[in-house]
CSV table of C-alpha atoms in Angstrom, one decimal:
chain,number,residue,atom,x,y,z
A,528,UNK,CA,8.6,-8.8,-2.8
A,529,UNK,CA,5.1,-7.9,-1.4
A,530,UNK,CA,3.5,-4.9,-3.0
A,531,UNK,CA,0.3,-3.3,-1.7
A,532,UNK,CA,-1.8,-0.6,-3.4
A,533,UNK,CA,-4.7,1.0,-1.6
A,534,UNK,CA,-7.6,2.8,-3.3
A,535,UNK,CA,-11.1,4.0,-2.4
A,536,UNK,CA,-10.4,6.8,0.0
A,537,UNK,CA,-12.2,10.1,-0.2
A,538,UNK,CA,-14.4,12.7,1.5
A,539,UNK,CA,-17.7,11.8,3.1
A,540,UNK,CA,-20.1,13.3,5.6
A,541,UNK,CA,-20.6,11.7,9.0
A,542,UNK,CA,-22.9,8.7,8.8
A,543,UNK,CA,-21.8,7.9,5.3
A,544,UNK,CA,-19.9,4.9,3.9
A,545,UNK,CA,-16.7,4.2,2.0
A,546,UNK,CA,-15.2,1.0,0.7
A,547,UNK,CA,-11.4,0.7,0.6
A,548,UNK,CA,-9.5,-1.8,-1.5
A,549,UNK,CA,-6.0,-3.1,-1.3
A,550,UNK,CA,-4.4,-4.9,-4.3
A,551,UNK,CA,-2.0,-7.4,-3.0
A,552,UNK,CA,0.9,-9.0,-5.0
A,553,UNK,CA,4.1,-10.9,-4.3
A,554,UNK,CA,2.8,-12.9,-1.3
A,555,UNK,CA,3.9,-16.5,-1.4
A,556,UNK,CA,2.2,-19.4,0.4
A,557,UNK,CA,4.0,-22.6,1.4
A,558,UNK,CA,0.8,-24.6,1.4
A,559,UNK,CA,-3.0,-24.2,1.3
A,560,UNK,CA,-2.9,-24.0,5.1
A,561,UNK,CA,-0.2,-21.2,5.2
A,562,UNK,CA,-2.1,-18.3,6.7
A,563,UNK,CA,-1.0,-14.7,6.3
A,564,UNK,CA,-2.3,-11.8,8.4
A,565,UNK,CA,-3.5,-8.9,6.3
A,566,UNK,CA,-5.1,-5.8,7.5
A,567,UNK,CA,-5.7,-2.1,7.8
A,568,UNK,CA,-4.3,0.5,10.1
A,569,UNK,CA,-4.8,4.2,10.1
A,570,UNK,CA,-3.0,7.3,11.3
A,571,UNK,CA,-4.6,10.7,12.0
A,572,UNK,CA,-2.4,13.8,12.2
A,573,UNK,CA,-0.4,13.9,15.4
A,574,UNK,CA,-1.5,10.5,16.5
A,575,UNK,CA,0.0,7.0,16.6
A,576,UNK,CA,-0.7,4.4,14.0
A,577,UNK,CA,-3.8,2.5,15.1
A,578,UNK,CA,-4.7,-1.0,14.0
A,579,UNK,CA,-8.2,-1.1,12.5
A,580,UNK,CA,-9.0,-4.6,11.3
A,581,UNK,CA,-7.2,-7.8,10.3
A,582,UNK,CA,-8.1,-11.0,8.4
A,583,UNK,CA,-6.2,-14.3,8.2
A,584,UNK,CA,-5.9,-15.7,4.7
A,585,UNK,CA,-6.6,-19.3,5.9
A,586,UNK,CA,-9.9,-19.6,7.7
A,587,UNK,CA,-10.6,-15.9,7.3
A,588,UNK,CA,-10.7,-15.1,11.1
A,589,UNK,CA,-11.1,-11.4,11.6
A,590,UNK,CA,-10.4,-9.0,14.5
A,591,UNK,CA,-11.4,-5.4,14.9
A,592,UNK,CA,-10.4,-2.4,17.0
A,593,UNK,CA,-13.1,-1.6,19.5
A,594,UNK,CA,-13.5,1.8,17.9
A,595,UNK,CA,-14.7,0.3,14.6
A,596,UNK,CA,-16.6,-2.8,15.7
A,597,UNK,CA,-20.0,-3.0,14.3
A,598,UNK,CA,-19.2,-0.3,11.7
A,599,UNK,CA,-16.3,-1.7,9.6
A,600,UNK,CA,-16.1,-5.0,7.8
A,601,UNK,CA,-12.9,-6.5,6.5
A,602,UNK,CA,-13.0,-9.1,3.8
A,603,UNK,CA,-10.7,-11.0,1.4
A,604,UNK,CA,-11.2,-11.9,-2.2
A,605,UNK,CA,-11.3,-15.7,-3.0
A,606,UNK,CA,-7.9,-15.4,-4.9
A,607,UNK,CA,-6.4,-13.6,-1.8
A,608,UNK,CA,-5.3,-10.7,-4.0
A,609,UNK,CA,-7.6,-8.0,-2.7
A,610,UNK,CA,-8.4,-7.0,0.8
A,611,UNK,CA,-11.4,-4.8,1.4
A,612,UNK,CA,-12.5,-2.6,4.2
A,613,UNK,CA,-16.2,-1.5,4.1
A,614,UNK,CA,-16.6,1.4,6.4
A,615,UNK,CA,-20.1,2.4,7.5
A,616,UNK,CA,-21.6,5.0,9.9
A,617,UNK,CA,-18.4,7.0,9.6
A,618,UNK,CA,-17.5,9.5,12.2
A,619,UNK,CA,-15.2,12.5,12.0
A,620,UNK,CA,-12.8,10.7,14.3
A,621,UNK,CA,-12.3,8.1,11.6
A,622,UNK,CA,-10.5,10.7,9.5
A,623,UNK,CA,-6.9,9.8,8.6
A,624,UNK,CA,-4.6,7.9,6.2
A,625,UNK,CA,-5.6,4.3,5.9
A,626,UNK,CA,-2.9,1.8,5.1
A,627,UNK,CA,-3.0,-1.8,4.0
A,628,UNK,CA,-0.4,-4.1,5.5
A,629,UNK,CA,0.8,-7.7,5.7
A,630,UNK,CA,2.6,-8.8,8.9
A,631,UNK,CA,2.0,-11.5,11.5
A,632,UNK,CA,2.2,-8.9,14.3
A,633,UNK,CA,-1.0,-7.1,13.1
A,634,UNK,CA,-3.3,-9.7,14.6
A,635,UNK,CA,-2.0,-9.4,18.2
A,636,UNK,CA,-1.7,-5.6,17.8
A,637,UNK,CA,-5.3,-5.2,16.8
A,638,UNK,CA,-6.6,-7.7,19.4
A,639,UNK,CA,-4.7,-6.1,22.2
A,640,UNK,CA,-5.2,-2.5,21.1
A,641,UNK,CA,-1.5,-1.8,20.8
A,642,UNK,CA,0.2,0.8,18.6
A,643,UNK,CA,1.2,-0.5,15.2
A,644,UNK,CA,5.0,-0.8,14.9
A,645,UNK,CA,6.8,1.7,12.7
A,646,UNK,CA,8.2,-1.1,10.6
A,647,UNK,CA,6.0,-3.8,9.1
A,648,UNK,CA,6.8,-6.6,6.7
A,649,UNK,CA,4.9,-4.8,4.0
A,650,UNK,CA,2.6,-1.8,3.9
A,651,UNK,CA,1.1,0.4,1.1
A,652,UNK,CA,1.3,4.1,0.5
A,653,UNK,CA,-2.1,4.8,2.1
A,654,UNK,CA,-5.4,6.3,1.0
A,655,UNK,CA,-6.9,9.4,2.7
A,656,UNK,CA,-10.3,9.2,4.3
A,657,UNK,CA,-11.9,12.5,5.4
A,658,UNK,CA,-15.2,12.5,7.4
A,659,UNK,CA,-16.9,15.8,7.9
A,660,UNK,CA,-19.4,16.6,10.5
């Protein structure tokens, strides 16, 4: 069973930076070429779940929501056990709970700017990011 644990959230002023981490366990790969889609989504109070960034474990292709392009960077550790999200030039509208997830649907969701489904193959408990103006 896949288990995801996020960390690194906190409070920061606008323009600041934060780096989120997601510890991943329980993912099985059928081969070296078996690519999983891992990523981050967020949810602000009263708003839908919004895909932020995804990375594919094989080839490390990445996709970002337009709202974070040029400011956020997603990366994956060499052992594929940690997914990072480096957030820079933070804005108050980036405030929300940030969740790590593993699901093949995440890539198309982020690329097409669609809402994140309520049920994913695996998601963590989230870490809170608060950006003050």
